[in-house]
mmCIF file of C-alpha atoms and ligand atoms in Angstrom:
data_model
loop_
_atom_site.group_PDB
_atom_site.id
_atom_site.type_symbol
_atom_site.label_atom_id
_atom_site.label_comp_id
_atom_site.label_asym_id
_atom_site.label_seq_id
_atom_site.Cartn_x
_atom_site.Cartn_y
_atom_site.Cartn_z
ATOM 1 C CA MET E 1 -182.564 104.341 -143.122
ATOM 2 C CA THR E 2 -181.826 105.924 -146.785
ATOM 3 C CA ASP E 3 -184.561 107.457 -148.832
ATOM 4 C CA ILE E 4 -182.804 107.021 -152.028
ATOM 5 C CA GLU E 5 -184.076 103.897 -154.000
ATOM 6 C CA ARG E 6 -183.664 105.305 -157.727
ATOM 7 C CA VAL E 7 -180.052 106.015 -158.620
ATOM 8 C CA GLY E 8 -178.597 107.351 -162.014
ATOM 9 C CA VAL E 9 -174.863 106.852 -162.938
ATOM 10 C CA VAL E 10 -173.746 108.978 -165.403
ATOM 11 C CA GLY E 11 -170.531 107.204 -167.247
ATOM 12 C CA CYS E 12 -169.892 103.718 -167.506
ATOM 13 C CA GLY E 13 -166.392 103.510 -167.537
ATOM 14 C CA GLN E 14 -163.939 101.759 -164.926
ATOM 15 C CA MET E 15 -165.595 104.034 -162.291
ATOM 16 C CA GLY E 16 -169.248 104.237 -163.375
ATOM 17 C CA ALA E 17 -169.173 100.497 -163.934
ATOM 18 C CA GLY E 18 -167.967 99.971 -160.640
ATOM 19 C CA ILE E 19 -170.265 102.374 -158.656
ATOM 20 C CA ALA E 20 -173.256 100.879 -160.877
ATOM 21 C CA GLU E 21 -172.390 97.601 -159.514
ATOM 22 C CA VAL E 22 -172.067 98.447 -155.993
ATOM 23 C CA CYS E 23 -175.371 100.346 -156.142
ATOM 24 C CA ALA E 24 -177.255 97.429 -158.182
ATOM 25 C CA ARG E 25 -175.556 94.926 -155.601
ATOM 26 C CA ALA E 26 -177.086 96.552 -152.633
ATOM 27 C CA GLY E 27 -180.689 96.389 -154.424
ATOM 28 C CA LEU E 28 -181.238 99.756 -155.698
ATOM 29 C CA ASP E 29 -182.639 100.614 -158.931
ATOM 30 C CA VAL E 30 -179.882 101.734 -161.105
ATOM 31 C CA ARG E 31 -179.813 103.479 -164.502
ATOM 32 C CA VAL E 32 -176.643 103.861 -166.208
ATOM 33 C CA ALA E 33 -175.916 106.311 -169.208
ATOM 34 C CA GLU E 34 -173.280 106.647 -171.345
ATOM 35 C CA THR E 35 -172.824 109.120 -174.507
ATOM 36 C CA THR E 36 -172.957 106.670 -177.510
ATOM 37 C CA GLY E 37 -174.640 103.183 -177.952
ATOM 38 C CA GLU E 38 -170.959 101.688 -178.554
ATOM 39 C CA ALA E 39 -169.429 102.976 -175.546
ATOM 40 C CA LEU E 40 -172.920 102.008 -173.490
ATOM 41 C CA GLU E 41 -172.239 98.148 -174.822
ATOM 42 C CA ILE E 42 -168.740 98.277 -173.533
ATOM 43 C CA GLY E 43 -169.708 99.466 -170.420
ATOM 44 C CA ARG E 44 -172.567 97.099 -170.145
ATOM 45 C CA THR E 45 -170.267 94.244 -170.844
ATOM 46 C CA ARG E 46 -167.748 95.319 -168.311
ATOM 47 C CA LEU E 47 -170.298 95.568 -165.824
ATOM 48 C CA PHE E 48 -172.083 92.392 -166.694
ATOM 49 C CA ASN E 49 -168.808 90.590 -166.799
ATOM 50 C CA SER E 50 -167.801 91.750 -163.449
ATOM 51 C CA LEU E 51 -170.923 90.690 -161.959
ATOM 52 C CA SER E 52 -170.184 87.199 -163.583
ATOM 53 C CA LYS E 53 -167.050 86.863 -162.153
ATOM 54 C CA ALA E 54 -168.457 87.692 -158.681
ATOM 55 C CA ALA E 55 -171.145 84.912 -159.129
ATOM 56 C CA ASP E 56 -168.206 82.670 -160.109
ATOM 57 C CA ARG E 57 -166.194 83.372 -157.163
ATOM 58 C CA GLY E 58 -169.390 82.623 -155.159
ATOM 59 C CA LYS E 59 -169.928 85.859 -153.915
ATOM 60 C CA ILE E 60 -173.488 86.228 -154.989
ATOM 61 C CA SER E 61 -175.785 83.637 -156.079
ATOM 62 C CA GLU E 62 -176.833 82.956 -159.501
ATOM 63 C CA ALA E 63 -180.464 84.047 -158.372
ATOM 64 C CA GLU E 64 -178.560 87.362 -156.815
ATOM 65 C CA LEU E 65 -176.769 87.653 -160.064
ATOM 66 C CA LYS E 66 -179.580 87.758 -162.169
ATOM 67 C CA ALA E 67 -181.805 89.990 -159.586
ATOM 68 C CA THR E 68 -179.099 92.364 -159.889
ATOM 69 C CA GLN E 69 -178.687 92.467 -163.679
ATOM 70 C CA ASP E 70 -182.502 92.914 -163.590
ATOM 71 C CA ARG E 71 -182.023 96.162 -161.398
ATOM 72 C CA LEU E 72 -179.755 97.582 -163.797
ATOM 73 C CA SER E 73 -180.954 99.383 -167.088
ATOM 74 C CA PHE E 74 -179.177 101.360 -169.909
ATOM 75 C CA THR E 75 -179.526 104.698 -171.925
ATOM 76 C CA THR E 76 -178.136 106.883 -174.169
ATOM 77 C CA ASP E 77 -180.266 109.542 -173.081
ATOM 78 C CA LEU E 78 -179.878 111.518 -169.972
ATOM 79 C CA GLY E 79 -183.504 112.430 -170.106
ATOM 80 C CA GLU E 80 -184.336 109.112 -168.633
ATOM 81 C CA PHE E 81 -182.984 110.164 -165.198
ATOM 82 C CA ALA E 82 -185.846 112.346 -164.524
ATOM 83 C CA ASP E 83 -187.137 110.156 -161.728
ATOM 84 C CA ARG E 84 -183.820 109.321 -160.123
ATOM 85 C CA ASP E 85 -183.466 110.136 -156.339
ATOM 86 C CA LEU E 86 -179.391 110.182 -156.825
ATOM 87 C CA VAL E 87 -177.728 110.844 -159.901
ATOM 88 C CA ILE E 88 -173.825 110.016 -159.592
ATOM 89 C CA GLU E 89 -171.725 111.597 -162.497
ATOM 90 C CA ALA E 90 -168.661 109.490 -163.032
ATOM 91 C CA VAL E 91 -167.203 110.802 -166.388
ATOM 92 C CA VAL E 92 -163.586 111.715 -167.410
ATOM 93 C CA GLU E 93 -162.026 114.314 -165.363
ATOM 94 C CA ASN E 94 -162.845 116.954 -167.502
ATOM 95 C CA GLU E 95 -164.196 120.286 -165.666
ATOM 96 C CA GLN E 96 -166.084 121.366 -169.060
ATOM 97 C CA VAL E 97 -167.441 117.883 -169.521
ATOM 98 C CA LYS E 98 -168.712 117.734 -166.055
ATOM 99 C CA THR E 99 -170.176 121.084 -165.818
ATOM 100 C CA GLU E 100 -172.260 120.281 -169.003
ATOM 101 C CA ILE E 101 -173.620 117.285 -167.391
ATOM 102 C CA PHE E 102 -174.734 118.953 -164.172
ATOM 103 C CA GLN E 103 -176.390 121.415 -166.388
ATOM 104 C CA VAL E 104 -178.213 119.155 -168.208
ATOM 105 C CA LEU E 105 -178.880 116.707 -165.083
ATOM 106 C CA ASP E 106 -180.570 120.202 -163.452
ATOM 107 C CA GLN E 107 -182.876 120.533 -166.452
ATOM 108 C CA VAL E 108 -183.746 116.927 -166.481
ATOM 109 C CA VAL E 109 -184.204 115.342 -163.112
ATOM 110 C CA THR E 110 -187.616 116.643 -162.077
ATOM 111 C CA ARG E 111 -187.607 115.115 -158.110
ATOM 112 C CA GLN E 112 -187.375 118.484 -156.242
ATOM 113 C CA ASP E 113 -185.040 116.779 -153.358
ATOM 114 C CA ALA E 114 -182.676 114.788 -155.821
ATOM 115 C CA ILE E 115 -179.150 114.853 -154.802
ATOM 116 C CA LEU E 116 -176.559 115.607 -157.673
ATOM 117 C CA ALA E 117 -173.241 114.086 -156.794
ATOM 118 C CA SER E 118 -170.032 113.504 -158.670
ATOM 119 C CA ASN E 119 -167.223 111.158 -158.527
ATOM 120 C CA THR E 120 -164.466 113.878 -159.352
ATOM 121 C CA SER E 121 -161.130 113.087 -157.944
ATOM 122 C CA SER E 122 -159.907 116.605 -157.964
ATOM 123 C CA ILE E 123 -162.350 119.449 -159.639
ATOM 124 C CA PRO E 124 -163.939 121.788 -157.296
ATOM 125 C CA LEU E 125 -167.129 120.770 -156.232
ATOM 126 C CA VAL E 126 -168.430 124.132 -155.821
ATOM 127 C CA LYS E 127 -167.806 124.688 -159.779
ATOM 128 C CA LEU E 128 -170.387 121.999 -160.734
ATOM 129 C CA ALA E 129 -172.869 123.371 -157.739
ATOM 130 C CA VAL E 130 -173.165 126.619 -159.420
ATOM 131 C CA ALA E 131 -173.995 125.104 -162.502
ATOM 132 C CA THR E 132 -177.175 123.929 -161.317
ATOM 133 C CA SER E 133 -180.016 126.011 -159.959
ATOM 134 C CA ARG E 134 -179.889 123.728 -156.397
ATOM 135 C CA PRO E 135 -176.399 124.227 -155.426
ATOM 136 C CA ASP E 136 -177.359 122.936 -151.991
ATOM 137 C CA GLN E 137 -178.141 119.776 -153.210
ATOM 138 C CA VAL E 138 -174.590 118.820 -155.046
ATOM 139 C CA VAL E 139 -172.261 116.817 -153.267
ATOM 140 C CA GLY E 140 -168.952 114.733 -153.846
ATOM 141 C CA ILE E 141 -169.173 111.193 -153.458
ATOM 142 C CA HIS E 142 -165.601 109.633 -154.326
ATOM 143 C CA PHE E 143 -165.179 106.165 -154.595
ATOM 144 C CA PHE E 144 -162.151 104.155 -154.983
ATOM 145 C CA ASN E 145 -160.945 101.728 -157.587
ATOM 146 C CA PRO E 146 -162.054 98.850 -157.747
ATOM 147 C CA ALA E 147 -165.298 100.468 -156.258
ATOM 148 C CA PRO E 148 -166.790 96.965 -155.453
ATOM 149 C CA VAL E 149 -163.734 96.210 -153.497
ATOM 150 C CA GLN E 150 -162.557 99.245 -151.370
ATOM 151 C CA GLN E 151 -164.585 100.316 -148.615
ATOM 152 C CA LEU E 152 -163.824 103.859 -148.620
ATOM 153 C CA VAL E 153 -165.964 106.532 -149.834
ATOM 154 C CA GLU E 154 -165.250 110.304 -149.594
ATOM 155 C CA LEU E 155 -167.783 112.938 -148.713
ATOM 156 C CA ILE E 156 -167.157 116.550 -150.165
ATOM 157 C CA PRO E 157 -169.559 119.180 -149.453
ATOM 158 C CA ALA E 158 -168.928 122.349 -151.418
ATOM 159 C CA LEU E 159 -169.517 125.937 -149.814
ATOM 160 C CA THR E 160 -173.158 125.606 -151.198
ATOM 161 C CA THR E 161 -174.101 122.066 -149.999
ATOM 162 C CA SER E 162 -176.822 122.021 -147.225
ATOM 163 C CA GLU E 163 -176.437 119.794 -144.226
ATOM 164 C CA GLY E 164 -179.374 117.719 -145.296
ATOM 165 C CA THR E 165 -177.727 116.677 -148.651
ATOM 166 C CA LEU E 166 -174.405 115.744 -146.723
ATOM 167 C CA GLY E 167 -176.422 113.722 -143.982
ATOM 168 C CA ARG E 168 -178.145 112.048 -146.966
ATOM 169 C CA ALA E 169 -175.300 111.356 -148.892
ATOM 170 C CA GLN E 170 -173.824 109.704 -145.589
ATOM 171 C CA LEU E 171 -176.448 107.864 -144.988
ATOM 172 C CA PHE E 172 -176.655 106.492 -148.741
ATOM 173 C CA ALA E 173 -172.888 105.575 -148.432
ATOM 174 C CA GLU E 174 -172.830 104.083 -144.880
ATOM 175 C CA LYS E 175 -176.378 102.402 -144.721
ATOM 176 C CA ALA E 176 -177.095 101.795 -148.467
ATOM 177 C CA LEU E 177 -173.939 100.607 -149.684
ATOM 178 C CA GLY E 178 -172.095 99.358 -146.702
ATOM 179 C CA LYS E 179 -169.243 101.456 -147.209
ATOM 180 C CA HIS E 180 -167.028 103.528 -144.621
ATOM 181 C CA ALA E 181 -167.531 107.404 -145.162
ATOM 182 C CA ILE E 182 -165.243 110.411 -144.641
ATOM 183 C CA ARG E 183 -165.805 113.508 -144.635
ATOM 184 C CA ALA E 184 -163.264 116.333 -146.443
ATOM 185 C CA GLN E 185 -163.194 119.889 -147.490
ATOM 186 C CA ASP E 186 -163.671 120.902 -151.610
ATOM 187 C CA ARG E 187 -159.762 120.969 -151.648
ATOM 188 C CA SER E 188 -158.085 119.518 -154.727
ATOM 189 C CA GLY E 189 -157.493 116.165 -154.032
ATOM 190 C CA PHE E 190 -159.770 115.620 -150.755
ATOM 191 C CA VAL E 191 -157.797 113.246 -148.249
ATOM 192 C CA VAL E 192 -156.946 110.497 -150.160
ATOM 193 C CA ASN E 193 -155.834 111.595 -153.234
ATOM 194 C CA ALA E 194 -153.639 114.744 -151.507
ATOM 195 C CA LEU E 195 -151.560 111.823 -149.936
ATOM 196 C CA LEU E 196 -151.263 109.350 -152.478
ATOM 197 C CA ILE E 197 -150.961 111.333 -155.912
ATOM 198 C CA PRO E 198 -147.713 112.958 -154.433
ATOM 199 C CA TYR E 199 -146.477 109.585 -153.519
ATOM 200 C CA LEU E 200 -147.376 107.836 -156.974
ATOM 201 C CA LEU E 201 -145.699 110.879 -158.730
ATOM 202 C CA SER E 202 -142.768 110.371 -156.884
ATOM 203 C CA ALA E 203 -142.419 106.808 -157.861
ATOM 204 C CA ILE E 204 -142.699 107.648 -161.599
ATOM 205 C CA ARG E 205 -139.876 110.317 -160.956
ATOM 206 C CA MET E 206 -137.448 107.682 -159.250
ATOM 207 C CA PHE E 207 -138.213 105.136 -162.542
ATOM 208 C CA GLU E 208 -137.816 108.082 -164.853
ATOM 209 C CA SER E 209 -134.202 109.048 -163.039
ATOM 210 C CA GLY E 210 -132.921 105.514 -163.376
ATOM 211 C CA ILE E 211 -132.610 104.996 -159.580
ATOM 212 C CA ALA E 212 -134.427 101.366 -159.638
ATOM 213 C CA SER E 213 -136.466 98.999 -162.112
ATOM 214 C CA ARG E 214 -140.326 99.285 -162.088
ATOM 215 C CA GLU E 215 -140.171 95.970 -160.225
ATOM 216 C CA ASP E 216 -137.914 97.078 -157.666
ATOM 217 C CA ILE E 217 -139.826 99.891 -157.003
ATOM 218 C CA ASP E 218 -143.379 97.960 -156.596
ATOM 219 C CA ASN E 219 -141.483 95.009 -154.753
ATOM 220 C CA GLY E 220 -140.379 97.665 -152.131
ATOM 221 C CA MET E 221 -143.588 98.914 -151.419
ATOM 222 C CA GLU E 222 -145.166 95.581 -151.391
ATOM 223 C CA LEU E 223 -142.513 93.590 -149.660
ATOM 224 C CA GLY E 224 -141.446 96.586 -147.556
ATOM 225 C CA CYS E 225 -144.311 98.312 -146.494
ATOM 226 C CA ALA E 226 -147.323 95.419 -147.230
ATOM 227 C CA HIS E 227 -149.294 97.749 -149.761
ATOM 228 C CA PRO E 228 -151.417 95.557 -151.813
ATOM 229 C CA MET E 229 -149.893 96.915 -154.909
ATOM 230 C CA GLY E 230 -146.706 98.650 -155.666
ATOM 231 C CA PRO E 231 -146.969 102.759 -156.890
ATOM 232 C CA LEU E 232 -146.471 102.103 -160.605
ATOM 233 C CA LYS E 233 -148.769 98.888 -160.819
ATOM 234 C CA LEU E 234 -151.428 101.174 -158.907
ATOM 235 C CA SER E 235 -150.895 103.895 -161.407
ATOM 236 C CA ASP E 236 -151.833 101.673 -164.103
ATOM 237 C CA LEU E 237 -154.644 100.493 -162.135
ATOM 238 C CA ILE E 238 -156.036 103.998 -161.616
ATOM 239 C CA GLY E 239 -155.186 105.094 -165.214
ATOM 240 C CA LEU E 240 -152.158 107.012 -166.163
ATOM 241 C CA ASP E 241 -154.259 109.788 -167.836
ATOM 242 C CA THR E 242 -156.294 109.978 -164.281
ATOM 243 C CA VAL E 243 -153.108 110.280 -162.286
ATOM 244 C CA ALA E 244 -151.906 113.181 -164.380
ATOM 245 C CA SER E 245 -155.383 114.961 -164.662
ATOM 246 C CA VAL E 246 -155.552 114.866 -160.857
ATOM 247 C CA ALA E 247 -151.732 116.025 -160.567
ATOM 248 C CA TYR E 248 -152.537 118.899 -162.689
ATOM 249 C CA SER E 249 -155.562 119.910 -160.720
ATOM 250 C CA MET E 250 -153.546 119.688 -157.616
ATOM 251 C CA TYR E 251 -150.973 121.800 -159.000
ATOM 252 C CA GLU E 252 -153.324 124.193 -160.375
ATOM 253 C CA GLU E 253 -154.657 124.486 -156.645
ATOM 254 C CA TYR E 254 -151.882 124.738 -154.688
ATOM 255 C CA LYS E 255 -148.489 125.352 -156.777
ATOM 256 C CA GLU E 256 -146.532 123.037 -154.870
ATOM 257 C CA PRO E 257 -144.026 121.000 -157.202
ATOM 258 C CA LEU E 258 -144.821 117.971 -155.344
ATOM 259 C CA TYR E 259 -148.065 117.942 -157.478
ATOM 260 C CA ALA E 260 -146.167 118.501 -160.562
ATOM 261 C CA ALA E 261 -146.690 115.597 -163.353
ATOM 262 C CA PRO E 262 -143.245 114.108 -164.209
ATOM 263 C CA PRO E 263 -142.395 114.702 -167.602
ATOM 264 C CA LEU E 264 -142.603 110.470 -168.391
ATOM 265 C CA LEU E 265 -146.097 110.567 -167.075
ATOM 266 C CA GLN E 266 -147.337 113.287 -169.622
ATOM 267 C CA ARG E 267 -145.418 111.123 -172.353
ATOM 268 C CA MET E 268 -147.164 107.960 -171.513
ATOM 269 C CA VAL E 269 -150.532 109.527 -171.488
ATOM 270 C CA ASP E 270 -149.605 111.305 -174.885
ATOM 271 C CA ALA E 271 -148.491 107.810 -176.456
ATOM 272 C CA GLY E 272 -151.825 106.620 -175.408
ATOM 273 C CA ARG E 273 -150.313 104.176 -172.779
ATOM 274 C CA LEU E 274 -152.755 104.936 -170.107
ATOM 275 C CA GLY E 275 -152.384 101.638 -167.714
ATOM 276 C CA ARG E 276 -154.527 98.777 -167.827
ATOM 277 C CA LYS E 277 -157.581 99.917 -169.537
ATOM 278 C CA SER E 278 -155.260 100.672 -172.693
ATOM 279 C CA GLY E 279 -153.277 97.487 -172.374
ATOM 280 C CA SER E 280 -150.057 99.073 -171.757
ATOM 281 C CA GLY E 281 -148.406 101.554 -169.121
ATOM 282 C CA PHE E 282 -145.824 100.863 -166.891
ATOM 283 C CA TYR E 283 -146.435 97.180 -167.661
ATOM 284 C CA THR E 284 -148.198 95.430 -170.078
ATOM 285 C CA TYR E 285 -151.692 93.699 -169.806
ATOM 286 C CA GLY E 286 -153.556 91.039 -171.644
ATOM 287 C CA GLN E 287 -151.185 89.106 -173.531
HETATM 288 C C1 3HC Q 1 -157.883 108.316 -158.390
HETATM 289 C C2 3HC Q 1 -158.947 107.844 -157.605
HETATM 290 O O1 3HC Q 1 -159.618 109.334 -157.661
HETATM 291 C C3 3HC Q 1 -158.754 107.195 -156.252
HETATM 292 C C4 3HC Q 1 -158.318 105.873 -156.499
HETATM 293 O O2 3HC Q 1 -159.281 105.093 -157.076
HETATM 294 S S1 3HC Q 1 -156.987 105.711 -155.611
HETATM 295 C C5 3HC Q 1 -156.749 103.788 -155.864
HETATM 296 C C6 3HC Q 1 -157.255 103.234 -154.626
HETATM 297 N N1 3HC Q 1 -157.056 101.657 -155.361
HETATM 298 C C7 3HC Q 1 -155.869 100.701 -154.588
HETATM 299 O O3 3HC Q 1 -155.232 101.579 -153.733
HETATM 300 C C8 3HC Q 1 -155.867 99.535 -154.997
HETATM 301 C C9 3HC Q 1 -154.869 98.490 -154.224
HETATM 302 N N2 3HC Q 1 -154.549 97.226 -154.580
HETATM 303 C C10 3HC Q 1 -155.900 96.473 -153.801
HETATM 304 O O4 3HC Q 1 -156.499 96.757 -153.184
HETATM 305 C C11 3HC Q 1 -155.669 94.836 -154.760
HETATM 306 O O5 3HC Q 1 -154.322 94.977 -155.180
HETATM 307 C C12 3HC Q 1 -156.700 94.568 -155.612
HETATM 308 C C13 3HC Q 1 -158.475 94.534 -155.191
HETATM 309 C C14 3HC Q 1 -156.896 95.540 -156.764
HETATM 310 C C15 3HC Q 1 -156.336 93.222 -156.235
HETATM 311 O O6 3HC Q 1 -156.161 92.741 -155.222
HETATM 312 P P1 3HC Q 1 -155.375 91.392 -155.315
HETATM 313 O O7 3HC Q 1 -155.655 90.295 -154.193
HETATM 314 O O8 3HC Q 1 -154.310 91.505 -156.148
HETATM 315 O O9 3HC Q 1 -156.043 90.186 -156.575
HETATM 316 P P2 3HC Q 1 -157.397 89.023 -156.422
HETATM 317 O O10 3HC Q 1 -157.095 88.370 -155.757
HETATM 318 O O11 3HC Q 1 -157.585 89.357 -158.381
HETATM 319 O O12 3HC Q 1 -158.518 90.293 -156.131
HETATM 320 C C16 3HC Q 1 -158.912 90.200 -154.469
HETATM 321 C C17 3HC Q 1 -160.387 90.279 -154.329
HETATM 322 O O13 3HC Q 1 -160.806 91.486 -155.038
HETATM 323 C C18 3HC Q 1 -161.585 91.128 -155.934
HETATM 324 N N3 3HC Q 1 -161.572 92.119 -156.915
HETATM 325 C C19 3HC Q 1 -160.330 92.371 -157.479
HETATM 326 N N4 3HC Q 1 -160.619 93.185 -158.531
HETATM 327 C C20 3HC Q 1 -161.947 93.637 -158.821
HETATM 328 C C21 3HC Q 1 -162.644 94.182 -159.378
HETATM 329 N N5 3HC Q 1 -162.394 95.369 -160.570
HETATM 330 N N6 3HC Q 1 -164.223 94.605 -159.219
HETATM 331 C C22 3HC Q 1 -164.589 93.424 -158.254
HETATM 332 N N7 3HC Q 1 -163.846 92.960 -157.283
HETATM 333 C C23 3HC Q 1 -162.428 92.796 -157.710
HETATM 334 C C24 3HC Q 1 -161.606 89.956 -156.472
HETATM 335 O O14 3HC Q 1 -162.452 89.352 -156.815
HETATM 336 C C25 3HC Q 1 -160.966 89.409 -154.989
HETATM 337 O O15 3HC Q 1 -161.952 88.839 -154.110
HETATM 338 P P3 3HC Q 1 -162.168 87.505 -153.147
HETATM 339 O O16 3HC Q 1 -160.725 87.729 -152.244
HETATM 340 O O17 3HC Q 1 -163.463 88.019 -152.107
HETATM 341 O O18 3HC Q 1 -162.242 86.367 -154.196
#
């Protein structure tokens, strides 16, 4: 079994909240950190709403709901992560921000064998690993949105990651969380985004060039290929800022035109149309 009982999650946005929910529902003690009290309150509300929905839909009993809530604690102070066995960073896809968090975690997490993991979609793990004094204990654990639903986790060892750390991360993902784990090398996009992002960018280019309407593009893939959602709806779900930043990282790494973000994507990000989380993207939400 896994030796991980106390988990820290840095960031309580879409992914952080989902990851914290998965861990707490798996019976682990979970502490969640955000930068400000306001961000923490928004994150806590997002997480508790999702848990309440799970209870309303009969996925967890009222007693499990209460027990899961009790396993969750919230803080704005990373110093409270000292006793964590595993910390999963799930903040914005920004190398500098993530690097600084890893430097702080390295200072505050006192457990000698603690694993420091990142949910990054595209930033080289090795850069985060060498920002710490324990590069052998840094690993990528990449979840998919919505984290409570998607069965997959990608495990990404940096060049410095030890086999022991990778093995413990795999046991955690599979045994503690019940996810299916696949391994990928530390190359931008790993397995899933390396295949998915060019597809999403192609759909945005298709829409931008007027070849088809957004609905027809999405219906094409939903009804023609049985995808649960079409590429423009999926881009809205992931967040257009995230799609753009993953595309930039991949373009930076490979210099392949298929990874270049189309102008429309960047304009939408500049306009604050980030998809579901901002209320509008390719579609409008919450009206
Ligand atoms: C970019 C990153 O690095 C990587 C990524 O994340 S790539 C993105 C990967 N994700 C995808 O490809 C998502 C594809 N879409 C889907 O899987 C589905 O459309 C979807 C799960 C989002 C919604 O499913 P859909 O059937 O349309 O809606 P709905 O009936 O509301 O939900 C289906 C089930 O998922 C659950 N669900 C949906 N959204 C949820 C959420 N945010 N949290 C928890 N559960 C959720 C529902 O409760 C429901 O569960 P039930 O069937 O047991 O009652």
